[in-house]
mmCIF file of C-alpha atoms in Angstrom:
data_model
loop_
_atom_site.group_PDB
_atom_site.id
_atom_site.type_symbol
_atom_site.label_atom_id
_atom_site.label_comp_id
_atom_site.label_asym_id
_atom_site.label_seq_id
_atom_site.Cartn_x
_atom_site.Cartn_y
_atom_site.Cartn_z
ATOM 1 C CA UNK A 11 -0.171 -17.265 -24.520
ATOM 2 C CA UNK A 12 2.473 -14.767 -25.652
ATOM 3 C CA UNK A 13 1.682 -11.093 -25.584
ATOM 4 C CA UNK A 14 1.246 -9.472 -29.005
ATOM 5 C CA UNK A 15 4.402 -7.263 -29.017
ATOM 6 C CA UNK A 16 6.584 -10.166 -27.907
ATOM 7 C CA UNK A 17 5.123 -12.522 -30.506
ATOM 8 C CA UNK A 18 5.655 -9.962 -33.298
ATOM 9 C CA UNK A 19 9.251 -9.431 -32.220
ATOM 10 C CA UNK A 20 9.963 -13.161 -32.225
ATOM 11 C CA UNK A 21 8.370 -13.597 -35.647
ATOM 12 C CA UNK A 22 10.569 -10.799 -36.998
ATOM 13 C CA UNK A 23 13.637 -12.509 -35.530
ATOM 14 C CA UNK A 24 12.550 -15.795 -37.089
ATOM 15 C CA UNK A 25 12.201 -14.197 -40.557
ATOM 16 C CA UNK A 26 15.589 -12.473 -40.386
ATOM 17 C CA UNK A 27 17.323 -15.689 -39.358
ATOM 18 C CA UNK A 28 15.657 -17.610 -42.170
ATOM 19 C CA UNK A 29 16.976 -15.083 -44.661
ATOM 20 C CA UNK A 30 20.423 -15.430 -43.141
ATOM 21 C CA UNK A 31 20.262 -19.219 -43.607
ATOM 22 C CA UNK A 32 19.351 -18.817 -47.299
ATOM 23 C CA UNK A 33 22.174 -16.331 -47.913
ATOM 24 C CA UNK A 34 24.636 -18.590 -46.108
ATOM 25 C CA UNK A 35 23.520 -21.554 -48.228
ATOM 26 C CA UNK A 36 24.044 -19.648 -51.469
ATOM 27 C CA UNK A 37 27.484 -18.515 -50.321
ATOM 28 C CA UNK A 38 28.484 -22.072 -49.393
ATOM 29 C CA UNK A 39 27.155 -23.346 -52.726
ATOM 30 C CA UNK A 40 29.270 -20.881 -54.743
ATOM 31 C CA UNK A 41 32.369 -21.539 -52.635
ATOM 32 C CA UNK A 42 32.149 -25.317 -52.999
ATOM 33 C CA UNK A 43 31.479 -25.088 -56.746
ATOM 34 C CA UNK A 44 34.547 -22.901 -57.309
ATOM 35 C CA UNK A 45 36.802 -25.136 -55.191
ATOM 36 C CA UNK A 46 35.703 -28.367 -56.882
ATOM 37 C CA UNK A 47 36.009 -26.886 -60.395
ATOM 38 C CA UNK A 48 39.569 -25.748 -59.709
ATOM 39 C CA UNK A 49 40.451 -29.212 -58.486
ATOM 40 C CA UNK A 50 39.779 -30.481 -61.986
ATOM 41 C CA UNK A 51 36.249 -31.770 -61.639
ATOM 42 C CA UNK A 52 33.555 -31.292 -64.256
ATOM 43 C CA UNK A 53 31.345 -28.264 -63.995
ATOM 44 C CA UNK A 54 28.120 -30.275 -63.746
ATOM 45 C CA UNK A 55 29.528 -32.554 -61.047
ATOM 46 C CA UNK A 56 30.928 -29.602 -59.142
ATOM 47 C CA UNK A 57 27.583 -27.829 -59.231
ATOM 48 C CA UNK A 58 25.685 -30.955 -58.165
ATOM 49 C CA UNK A 59 28.035 -31.687 -55.274
ATOM 50 C CA UNK A 60 28.045 -28.063 -54.192
ATOM 51 C CA UNK A 61 24.265 -27.953 -54.373
ATOM 52 C CA UNK A 62 23.856 -31.062 -52.199
ATOM 53 C CA UNK A 63 26.364 -29.921 -49.574
ATOM 54 C CA UNK A 64 25.030 -26.364 -49.509
ATOM 55 C CA UNK A 65 21.466 -27.624 -49.200
ATOM 56 C CA UNK A 66 22.396 -29.944 -46.334
ATOM 57 C CA UNK A 67 24.290 -27.232 -44.476
ATOM 58 C CA UNK A 68 21.494 -24.721 -45.055
ATOM 59 C CA UNK A 69 18.924 -27.200 -43.757
ATOM 60 C CA UNK A 70 20.996 -27.888 -40.659
ATOM 61 C CA UNK A 71 21.516 -24.172 -40.017
ATOM 62 C CA UNK A 72 17.846 -23.425 -40.623
ATOM 63 C CA UNK A 73 16.737 -26.265 -38.314
ATOM 64 C CA UNK A 74 19.119 -25.177 -35.564
ATOM 65 C CA UNK A 75 17.912 -21.589 -35.725
ATOM 66 C CA UNK A 76 14.264 -22.674 -35.825
ATOM 67 C CA UNK A 77 14.747 -24.801 -32.712
ATOM 68 C CA UNK A 78 16.592 -21.940 -31.034
ATOM 69 C CA UNK A 79 13.714 -19.600 -31.850
ATOM 70 C CA UNK A 80 11.158 -22.058 -30.477
ATOM 71 C CA UNK A 81 13.195 -22.305 -27.296
ATOM 72 C CA UNK A 82 13.220 -18.521 -26.984
ATOM 73 C CA UNK A 83 9.455 -18.409 -27.476
ATOM 74 C CA UNK A 84 8.916 -21.067 -24.802
ATOM 75 C CA UNK A 85 11.236 -19.297 -22.363
ATOM 76 C CA UNK A 86 9.459 -15.992 -22.970
ATOM 77 C CA UNK A 87 6.071 -17.626 -22.438
ATOM 78 C CA UNK A 88 7.347 -19.244 -19.253
ATOM 79 C CA UNK A 89 8.643 -15.929 -17.909
ATOM 80 C CA UNK A 90 5.341 -14.237 -18.652
ATOM 81 C CA UNK A 91 3.342 -17.038 -17.032
ATOM 82 C CA UNK A 92 5.638 -17.069 -14.008
ATOM 83 C CA UNK A 93 5.272 -13.310 -13.634
ATOM 84 C CA UNK A 94 1.492 -13.592 -13.907
ATOM 85 C CA UNK A 95 1.312 -16.391 -11.332
ATOM 86 C CA UNK A 96 3.672 -14.514 -9.020
ATOM 87 C CA UNK A 97 1.459 -11.431 -9.160
ATOM 88 C CA UNK A 98 -1.637 -13.513 -8.512
ATOM 89 C CA UNK A 99 0.059 -15.231 -5.559
ATOM 90 C CA UNK A 100 1.063 -11.845 -4.140
ATOM 91 C CA UNK A 101 -2.588 -10.786 -4.256
ATOM 92 C CA UNK A 102 -3.561 -13.967 -2.411
ATOM 93 C CA UNK A 103 -1.002 -13.258 0.311
ATOM 94 C CA UNK A 104 -2.341 -9.702 0.643
ATOM 95 C CA UNK A 105 -5.970 -10.852 0.871
ATOM 96 C CA UNK A 106 -7.073 -10.860 4.533
ATOM 97 C CA UNK A 107 -9.683 -13.516 3.763
ATOM 98 C CA UNK A 108 -7.056 -16.119 2.762
ATOM 99 C CA UNK A 109 -4.636 -17.486 5.364
ATOM 100 C CA UNK A 110 -1.472 -18.509 3.495
ATOM 101 C CA UNK A 111 1.856 -19.439 5.028
ATOM 102 C CA UNK A 112 5.093 -20.782 3.544
ATOM 103 C CA UNK A 113 7.544 -22.541 5.841
ATOM 104 C CA UNK A 114 10.529 -24.856 5.895
ATOM 105 C CA UNK A 115 9.389 -28.457 6.532
ATOM 106 C CA UNK A 116 12.621 -29.328 8.372
ATOM 107 C CA UNK A 117 13.002 -26.572 10.968
ATOM 108 C CA UNK A 118 9.435 -25.195 10.588
ATOM 109 C CA UNK A 119 10.713 -21.623 10.153
ATOM 110 C CA UNK A 120 8.176 -19.321 8.505
ATOM 111 C CA UNK A 121 9.472 -17.826 5.243
ATOM 112 C CA UNK A 122 6.350 -15.951 4.213
ATOM 113 C CA UNK A 123 3.000 -15.245 5.850
ATOM 114 C CA UNK A 124 -0.090 -13.645 4.397
ATOM 115 C CA UNK A 125 -2.322 -11.010 5.946
ATOM 116 C CA UNK A 126 -5.040 -13.617 6.476
ATOM 117 C CA UNK A 127 -2.655 -15.827 8.459
ATOM 118 C CA UNK A 128 -1.819 -13.041 10.887
ATOM 119 C CA UNK A 129 -5.490 -12.064 10.973
ATOM 120 C CA UNK A 130 -6.837 -15.372 12.289
ATOM 121 C CA UNK A 131 -4.136 -15.426 14.971
ATOM 122 C CA UNK A 132 -4.725 -11.829 16.014
ATOM 123 C CA UNK A 133 -1.190 -10.752 15.068
ATOM 124 C CA UNK A 134 -0.861 -7.091 14.104
ATOM 125 C CA UNK A 135 1.473 -7.615 11.119
ATOM 126 C CA UNK A 136 2.335 -10.670 9.045
ATOM 127 C CA UNK A 137 5.981 -9.553 8.950
ATOM 128 C CA UNK A 138 6.238 -10.229 12.681
ATOM 129 C CA UNK A 139 5.781 -13.955 11.974
ATOM 130 C CA UNK A 140 8.765 -14.141 9.604
ATOM 131 C CA UNK A 141 11.666 -16.217 10.872
ATOM 132 C CA UNK A 142 9.684 -17.727 13.738
ATOM 133 C CA UNK A 143 8.825 -21.385 14.157
ATOM 134 C CA UNK A 144 5.354 -22.327 12.986
ATOM 135 C CA UNK A 145 4.614 -24.423 16.074
ATOM 136 C CA UNK A 146 5.486 -21.476 18.333
ATOM 137 C CA UNK A 147 3.341 -19.018 16.388
ATOM 138 C CA UNK A 148 0.366 -21.396 16.346
ATOM 139 C CA UNK A 149 0.992 -22.607 19.924
ATOM 140 C CA UNK A 150 0.347 -26.123 18.680
ATOM 141 C CA UNK A 151 1.553 -29.577 19.657
ATOM 142 C CA UNK A 152 4.880 -30.139 17.872
ATOM 143 C CA UNK A 153 4.384 -33.874 17.282
ATOM 144 C CA UNK A 154 0.975 -33.366 15.683
ATOM 145 C CA UNK A 155 2.311 -30.582 13.472
ATOM 146 C CA UNK A 156 5.276 -32.704 12.341
ATOM 147 C CA UNK A 157 2.915 -35.546 11.409
ATOM 148 C CA UNK A 158 0.859 -33.125 9.342
ATOM 149 C CA UNK A 159 3.989 -31.784 7.613
ATOM 150 C CA UNK A 160 5.168 -35.310 6.806
ATOM 151 C CA UNK A 161 1.774 -36.133 5.338
ATOM 152 C CA UNK A 162 1.924 -33.090 3.063
ATOM 153 C CA UNK A 163 5.436 -33.990 1.889
ATOM 154 C CA UNK A 164 4.711 -37.654 1.177
ATOM 155 C CA UNK A 165 1.132 -37.428 -0.059
ATOM 156 C CA UNK A 166 0.189 -33.988 -1.400
ATOM 157 C CA UNK A 167 -3.157 -35.306 -2.691
ATOM 158 C CA UNK A 168 -4.278 -36.368 0.773
ATOM 159 C CA UNK A 169 -7.109 -34.364 2.352
ATOM 160 C CA UNK A 170 -6.276 -31.739 4.922
ATOM 161 C CA UNK A 171 -6.370 -32.214 8.657
ATOM 162 C CA UNK A 172 -7.742 -30.310 11.585
ATOM 163 C CA UNK A 173 -5.249 -28.668 13.903
ATOM 164 C CA UNK A 174 -5.990 -27.226 17.320
ATOM 165 C CA UNK A 175 -3.992 -24.116 18.183
ATOM 166 C CA UNK A 176 -4.259 -20.830 20.056
ATOM 167 C CA UNK A 177 -4.141 -17.204 18.997
ATOM 168 C CA UNK A 178 -2.140 -14.448 20.681
ATOM 169 C CA UNK A 179 -4.918 -13.945 23.250
ATOM 170 C CA UNK A 180 -4.883 -17.614 24.230
ATOM 171 C CA UNK A 181 -8.178 -18.315 22.508
ATOM 172 C CA UNK A 182 -8.421 -21.871 21.216
ATOM 173 C CA UNK A 183 -8.801 -22.225 17.453
ATOM 174 C CA UNK A 184 -9.508 -25.287 15.381
ATOM 175 C CA UNK A 185 -8.032 -24.885 11.901
ATOM 176 C CA UNK A 186 -8.368 -26.941 8.740
ATOM 177 C CA UNK A 187 -4.905 -27.185 7.163
ATOM 178 C CA UNK A 188 -4.048 -28.267 3.624
ATOM 179 C CA UNK A 189 -0.770 -27.701 1.823
ATOM 180 C CA UNK A 190 1.580 -28.512 -1.028
ATOM 181 C CA UNK A 191 5.280 -29.330 -1.028
ATOM 182 C CA UNK A 192 7.290 -27.081 -3.384
ATOM 183 C CA UNK A 193 10.194 -29.290 -4.454
ATOM 184 C CA UNK A 194 12.133 -26.548 -6.246
ATOM 185 C CA UNK A 195 12.109 -24.313 -3.168
ATOM 186 C CA UNK A 196 12.124 -27.125 -0.582
ATOM 187 C CA UNK A 197 9.264 -25.449 1.283
ATOM 188 C CA UNK A 198 5.631 -26.138 2.094
ATOM 189 C CA UNK A 199 2.883 -23.692 1.241
ATOM 190 C CA UNK A 200 -0.203 -24.216 3.365
ATOM 191 C CA UNK A 201 -3.696 -22.769 3.561
ATOM 192 C CA UNK A 202 -5.322 -22.485 6.976
ATOM 193 C CA UNK A 203 -9.028 -21.905 7.449
ATOM 194 C CA UNK A 204 -11.011 -21.761 10.704
ATOM 195 C CA UNK A 205 -13.500 -24.595 11.054
ATOM 196 C CA UNK A 206 -17.001 -23.042 11.207
ATOM 197 C CA UNK A 207 -18.304 -25.245 14.004
ATOM 198 C CA UNK A 208 -15.368 -24.250 16.176
ATOM 199 C CA UNK A 209 -16.056 -20.562 15.718
ATOM 200 C CA UNK A 210 -19.785 -20.968 16.212
ATOM 201 C CA UNK A 211 -19.244 -22.931 19.413
ATOM 202 C CA UNK A 212 -16.778 -20.326 20.634
ATOM 203 C CA UNK A 213 -19.148 -17.478 19.777
ATOM 204 C CA UNK A 214 -21.979 -19.247 21.601
ATOM 205 C CA UNK A 215 -19.908 -19.981 24.696
ATOM 206 C CA UNK A 216 -18.488 -16.452 24.695
ATOM 207 C CA UNK A 217 -21.984 -14.966 24.444
ATOM 208 C CA UNK A 218 -23.168 -17.211 27.274
ATOM 209 C CA UNK A 219 -20.186 -16.242 29.409
ATOM 210 C CA UNK A 220 -20.842 -12.548 28.747
ATOM 211 C CA UNK A 221 -24.518 -12.969 29.660
ATOM 212 C CA UNK A 222 -23.614 -14.795 32.870
ATOM 213 C CA UNK A 223 -21.132 -12.086 33.791
ATOM 214 C CA UNK A 224 -23.722 -9.366 33.222
ATOM 215 C CA UNK A 225 -26.252 -11.358 35.271
ATOM 216 C CA UNK A 226 -23.734 -11.818 38.097
ATOM 217 C CA UNK A 227 -22.944 -8.112 38.193
ATOM 218 C CA UNK A 228 -26.650 -7.330 38.151
ATOM 219 C CA UNK A 229 -27.271 -9.675 41.069
ATOM 220 C CA UNK A 230 -24.444 -8.083 43.036
ATOM 221 C CA UNK A 231 -25.871 -4.625 42.427
ATOM 222 C CA UNK A 232 -29.350 -5.879 43.375
ATOM 223 C CA UNK A 233 -28.142 -7.432 46.635
ATOM 224 C CA UNK A 234 -26.208 -4.302 47.496
ATOM 225 C CA UNK A 235 -29.283 -2.186 46.885
ATOM 226 C CA UNK A 236 -31.445 -4.506 49.000
ATOM 227 C CA UNK A 237 -28.991 -4.258 51.868
ATOM 228 C CA UNK A 238 -28.939 -0.482 51.538
ATOM 229 C CA UNK A 239 -32.747 -0.340 51.649
ATOM 230 C CA UNK A 240 -32.903 -2.630 54.667
ATOM 231 C CA UNK A 241 -30.332 -0.517 56.435
ATOM 232 C CA UNK A 242 -32.437 2.552 55.672
ATOM 233 C CA UNK A 243 -35.533 0.790 57.104
ATOM 234 C CA UNK A 244 -33.636 -0.076 60.268
ATOM 235 C CA UNK A 245 -32.435 3.516 60.513
ATOM 236 C CA UNK A 246 -35.993 4.860 60.181
ATOM 237 C CA UNK A 247 -37.233 2.420 62.808
ATOM 238 C CA UNK A 248 -34.409 3.454 65.112
ATOM 239 C CA UNK A 249 -35.373 7.093 64.678
ATOM 240 C CA UNK A 250 -38.910 6.111 65.664
ATOM 241 C CA UNK A 251 -37.553 4.295 68.709
ATOM 242 C CA UNK A 252 -38.727 0.964 67.381
ATOM 243 C CA UNK A 253 -37.037 -2.403 67.172
ATOM 244 C CA UNK A 254 -34.932 -3.104 64.077
ATOM 245 C CA UNK A 255 -36.712 -5.240 61.534
ATOM 246 C CA UNK A 256 -33.619 -6.755 59.837
ATOM 247 C CA UNK A 257 -30.393 -8.094 61.218
ATOM 248 C CA UNK A 258 -27.380 -7.757 58.868
ATOM 249 C CA UNK A 259 -24.353 -9.868 59.745
ATOM 250 C CA UNK A 260 -20.679 -9.342 58.887
ATOM 251 C CA UNK A 261 -20.932 -11.477 55.749
ATOM 252 C CA UNK A 262 -23.541 -9.135 54.245
ATOM 253 C CA UNK A 263 -26.255 -11.779 54.624
ATOM 254 C CA UNK A 264 -29.508 -10.697 56.226
ATOM 255 C CA UNK A 265 -32.045 -12.439 58.438
ATOM 256 C CA UNK A 266 -35.626 -11.344 58.638
ATOM 257 C CA UNK A 267 -36.465 -10.789 62.297
ATOM 258 C CA UNK A 268 -40.078 -9.818 62.050
ATOM 259 C CA UNK A 269 -42.879 -10.411 59.671
ATOM 260 C CA UNK A 270 -43.029 -8.330 56.520
ATOM 261 C CA UNK A 271 -46.583 -7.345 57.246
ATOM 262 C CA UNK A 272 -46.443 -4.133 59.224
ATOM 263 C CA UNK A 273 -48.965 -1.432 59.626
ATOM 264 C CA UNK A 274 -48.546 2.061 58.279
ATOM 265 C CA UNK A 275 -48.325 3.335 61.799
ATOM 266 C CA UNK A 276 -45.147 1.387 62.382
ATOM 267 C CA UNK A 277 -43.497 3.125 59.394
ATOM 268 C CA UNK A 278 -44.302 6.608 60.637
#
């Protein structure tokens, strides 16, 4: 749909050119009539011939200008639509929730990367991905990526595929990749989205690993405290000139030497 100012301007141009065609037809009609009459023809025949020729030329001129105007209107509409789509695409590339990337299908060089693409890989800026190979940025198997690229080129309607890769921290990611081959630009524009089950499994395993690490550290602190307490008991017994209750070896393991049941008098 054309914008209102542009449509009004084109309509004004169309009206002015139609008037020009009418004026040109009248001028041609008068010129032909005068020429034929001077060549000795009858006035009625001269007028009829001039009228037919002038009408034909006017129709041809009017048709040519009308087609030219329609072409201008279509080109203007195309420019406006292209500008609108370009602005919308720019917003998509700037949206951190959408992972878009455009790359060359032959050498796999990245031509454009969105904020969402750098976000899922943990890259600070999308500009840092420009000019790099897609397989190197994704840390993905080259053969599998080339098969996916060939599928997008040959069958754009085919469903996407999963692709296992790694982010900058070495964390494994499973992405769902779908794309479209842009023939005019000879590039592929692809959308990458993390597969939910992959992220949930990673979050679960990461939480479990964190819990195990906290438990391990807690056990270490507990064992250290137990050894400290046993050493204190042995020290108290030594001060009381009594036999040590626990034996602590060089590997920080302890052996109970005597029974845990002791009287209060022994602890004094």
